[in-house]
Amino acid sequence: MLRVLWFLVVVFVAVAGLVWLLERPGSVVLDWQGYRLETSFFVMVGAAAALAVMTALLYRGWLILVRAPGRVGEVWRERRRNKGYRALTRGMVAVAAGDAGEASRQVRRAEVLLNEPPLTLLLSAQSALLNGDDLAATRFFKEMTEVPETEFLGLRGLLTQALKASDDERALELAKRSHRLQPKSKWILTSLFDLQVRSGNWLDAQVTANEQARLGITSRDDNKQRKAVLAVQQGLELNSTGDAEEAGRRFKAAHDLAPTLVSAAVHHAGSLIFQGKHRLAADVLTKVWARQPHPDLIEPCWRAAQADDALSRVKATEKLTLASKDHLESRIALAGVCLEAQLWGEARQHLGGIDKGADEARVCQLWADLEESEHGNMEAVQAWLKRAALAYADPAWVCASCGNAVSEWSAICGNCGGFDSFRWGRAPHVLGLTDKANKPATQSDTSSQLPIPVEN
């Protein structure tokens, strides 16, 4: 509406101007070099206007002629660029679909049509990987690292290749470079932490773990658990170099961070015993047993109590298990030391208190030992040994990532390289679990059959 009004105003002003000129004709005389021109003022204005319009049209036409080659070239380049982008898109789709032949064709097409290496390098690298040409992919990834826009993508590709080749040293170097470019990347921080752990760089791993917690990648509790495990590893390393004092401080820090971490408690108690603080070590083990009964705590308990004979071991074990004497691990521990001390009645009492559903190999073995030691009843011994062969296998440290079972705890799984992945329980194939093939048994999994503790 406003445009219409503006147009009407312009027309009105133009008409009014023409009318005003017509009402005031006047005359114009031009005398130049013997030539004389006489006309009205209105005609002169019209001629000047016509000359101006003609000049403008001629100038416009000249510009069109001058610019025509450039415009034609721009249209051609735009079409070529569009075709290149379509080839790039189709190549990405082919890579995602696993079509190596189509991906290679589209890569060549994109390289011809697009004079923009950063856009085609990634597709070229992915196509090379799809064709199984790792050397070519490596070359493309290295070229990407030389371009600021694609440096991080190139580093990530090289890092992935190094991890695939199990070249941890090279992978760690690439992870550090990637972290400098993208310090908040979750994938990079996770890879960096895993590589630092596998390389034994415990202090660097602790810094990375703190950064993950600060960015919200891991929870506060998970970070405390990680720091505790890292502190245990640092303590073990210091012990191996003869620095027992500093190792003791690391073990204590680990125990303070994770009071139910059995390995931290065992090493902390061992350090206290080494310092002659036997009573303090016994208190530490007793408190941990009350929270998390575990057979690995028994032998350190005997050393803390300086129990050198069977009867003193019975007393030390009774004190250790006092707060949870009805727990499965407590009864098994008490039954074992009573058998060793030839206290048949006490051993039978502890074994009899174990839930009949806890049909576990080590329990059956204790029954067999009791029947043989107390009565020499070989028929009962054979019956218990047959039952042991069919019973649940003894619990062990089971990797939550791969199911690898070991008898001694370790911070790193020797099978899959997982960090802090061992949990106390039984491997899933032992339980016959089909829907939990990758999850080790926990206390909640077998509460109706076998109340085995799980260290968190």
PDB file of N, CA, C and O in Angstrom, residues 69-83 113:
ATOM      1  N   PRO A  69      31.744 -12.347 -19.859  1.00  0.00           N
ATOM      2  CA  PRO A  69      32.626 -13.528 -19.689  1.00  0.00           C
ATOM      3  C   PRO A  69      32.756 -13.959 -18.229  1.00  0.00           C
ATOM      4  O   PRO A  69      32.757 -15.157 -17.921  1.00  0.00           O
ATOM      5  N   GLY A  70      32.868 -12.985 -17.308  1.00  0.00           N
ATOM      6  CA  GLY A  70      32.987 -13.325 -15.894  1.00  0.00           C
ATOM      7  C   GLY A  70      31.739 -13.995 -15.354  1.00  0.00           C
ATOM      8  O   GLY A  70      31.817 -14.954 -14.579  1.00  0.00           O
ATOM      9  N   ARG A  71      30.556 -13.487 -15.826  1.00  0.00           N
ATOM     10  CA  ARG A  71      29.303 -14.089 -15.347  1.00  0.00           C
ATOM     11  C   ARG A  71      29.142 -15.510 -15.871  1.00  0.00           C
ATOM     12  O   ARG A  71      28.686 -16.405 -15.155  1.00  0.00           O
ATOM     13  N   VAL A  72      29.523 -15.701 -17.110  1.00  0.00           N
ATOM     14  CA  VAL A  72      29.446 -17.058 -17.674  1.00  0.00           C
ATOM     15  C   VAL A  72      30.362 -18.005 -16.910  1.00  0.00           C
ATOM     16  O   VAL A  72      30.001 -19.142 -16.578  1.00  0.00           O
ATOM     17  N   GLY A  73      31.577 -17.529 -16.597  1.00  0.00           N
ATOM     18  CA  GLY A  73      32.509 -18.351 -15.835  1.00  0.00           C
ATOM     19  C   GLY A  73      32.003 -18.652 -14.434  1.00  0.00           C
ATOM     20  O   GLY A  73      32.162 -19.777 -13.931  1.00  0.00           O
ATOM     21  N   GLU A  74      31.351 -17.676 -13.798  1.00  0.00           N
ATOM     22  CA  GLU A  74      30.805 -17.878 -12.456  1.00  0.00           C
ATOM     23  C   GLU A  74      29.688 -18.907 -12.476  1.00  0.00           C
ATOM     24  O   GLU A  74      29.610 -19.781 -11.598  1.00  0.00           O
ATOM     25  N   VAL A  75      28.819 -18.830 -13.491  1.00  0.00           N
ATOM     26  CA  VAL A  75      27.736 -19.823 -13.612  1.00  0.00           C
ATOM     27  C   VAL A  75      28.323 -21.215 -13.819  1.00  0.00           C
ATOM     28  O   VAL A  75      27.877 -22.200 -13.219  1.00  0.00           O
ATOM     29  N   TRP A  76      29.359 -21.301 -14.636  1.00  0.00           N
ATOM     30  CA  TRP A  76      29.984 -22.601 -14.897  1.00  0.00           C
ATOM     31  C   TRP A  76      30.623 -23.162 -13.629  1.00  0.00           C
ATOM     32  O   TRP A  76      30.502 -24.345 -13.327  1.00  0.00           O
ATOM     33  N   ARG A  77      31.327 -22.282 -12.923  1.00  0.00           N
ATOM     34  CA  ARG A  77      31.960 -22.735 -11.673  1.00  0.00           C
ATOM     35  C   ARG A  77      30.930 -23.139 -10.625  1.00  0.00           C
ATOM     36  O   ARG A  77      31.137 -24.098  -9.876  1.00  0.00           O
ATOM     37  N   GLU A  78      29.802 -22.442 -10.569  1.00  0.00           N
ATOM     38  CA  GLU A  78      28.746 -22.783  -9.599  1.00  0.00           C
ATOM     39  C   GLU A  78      28.160 -24.156  -9.913  1.00  0.00           C
ATOM     40  O   GLU A  78      27.916 -24.961  -9.012  1.00  0.00           O
ATOM     41  N   ARG A  79      27.925 -24.402 -11.191  1.00  0.00           N
ATOM     42  CA  ARG A  79      27.401 -25.718 -11.577  1.00  0.00           C
ATOM     43  C   ARG A  79      28.411 -26.819 -11.232  1.00  0.00           C
ATOM     44  O   ARG A  79      28.037 -27.888 -10.747  1.00  0.00           O
ATOM     45  N   ARG A  80      29.675 -26.544 -11.499  1.00  0.00           N
ATOM     46  CA  ARG A  80      30.729 -27.517 -11.197  1.00  0.00           C
ATOM     47  C   ARG A  80      30.805 -27.769  -9.694  1.00  0.00           C
ATOM     48  O   ARG A  80      30.949 -28.917  -9.245  1.00  0.00           O
ATOM     49  N   ARG A  81      30.694 -26.714  -8.892  1.00  0.00           N
ATOM     50  CA  ARG A  81      30.740 -26.855  -7.442  1.00  0.00           C
ATOM     51  C   ARG A  81      29.551 -27.666  -6.932  1.00  0.00           C
ATOM     52  O   ARG A  81      29.689 -28.526  -6.066  1.00  0.00           O
ATOM     53  N   ASN A  82      28.366 -27.400  -7.500  1.00  0.00           N
ATOM     54  CA  ASN A  82      27.175 -28.148  -7.080  1.00  0.00           C
ATOM     55  C   ASN A  82      27.321 -29.634  -7.400  1.00  0.00           C
ATOM     56  O   ASN A  82      26.947 -30.500  -6.606  1.00  0.00           O
ATOM     57  N   LYS A  83      27.865 -29.926  -8.592  1.00  0.00           N
ATOM     58  CA  LYS A  83      28.090 -31.326  -8.945  1.00  0.00           C
ATOM     59  C   LYS A  83      29.106 -31.965  -8.002  1.00  0.00           C
ATOM     60  O   LYS A  83      28.980 -33.132  -7.623  1.00  0.00           O
ATOM     61  N   LEU A 113      35.969 -32.265  -9.501  1.00  0.00           N
ATOM     62  CA  LEU A 113      35.033 -31.142  -9.544  1.00  0.00           C
ATOM     63  C   LEU A 113      35.320 -30.081  -8.495  1.00  0.00           C
ATOM     64  O   LEU A 113      35.043 -28.896  -8.717  1.00  0.00           O
TER      65      LEU A 113
END
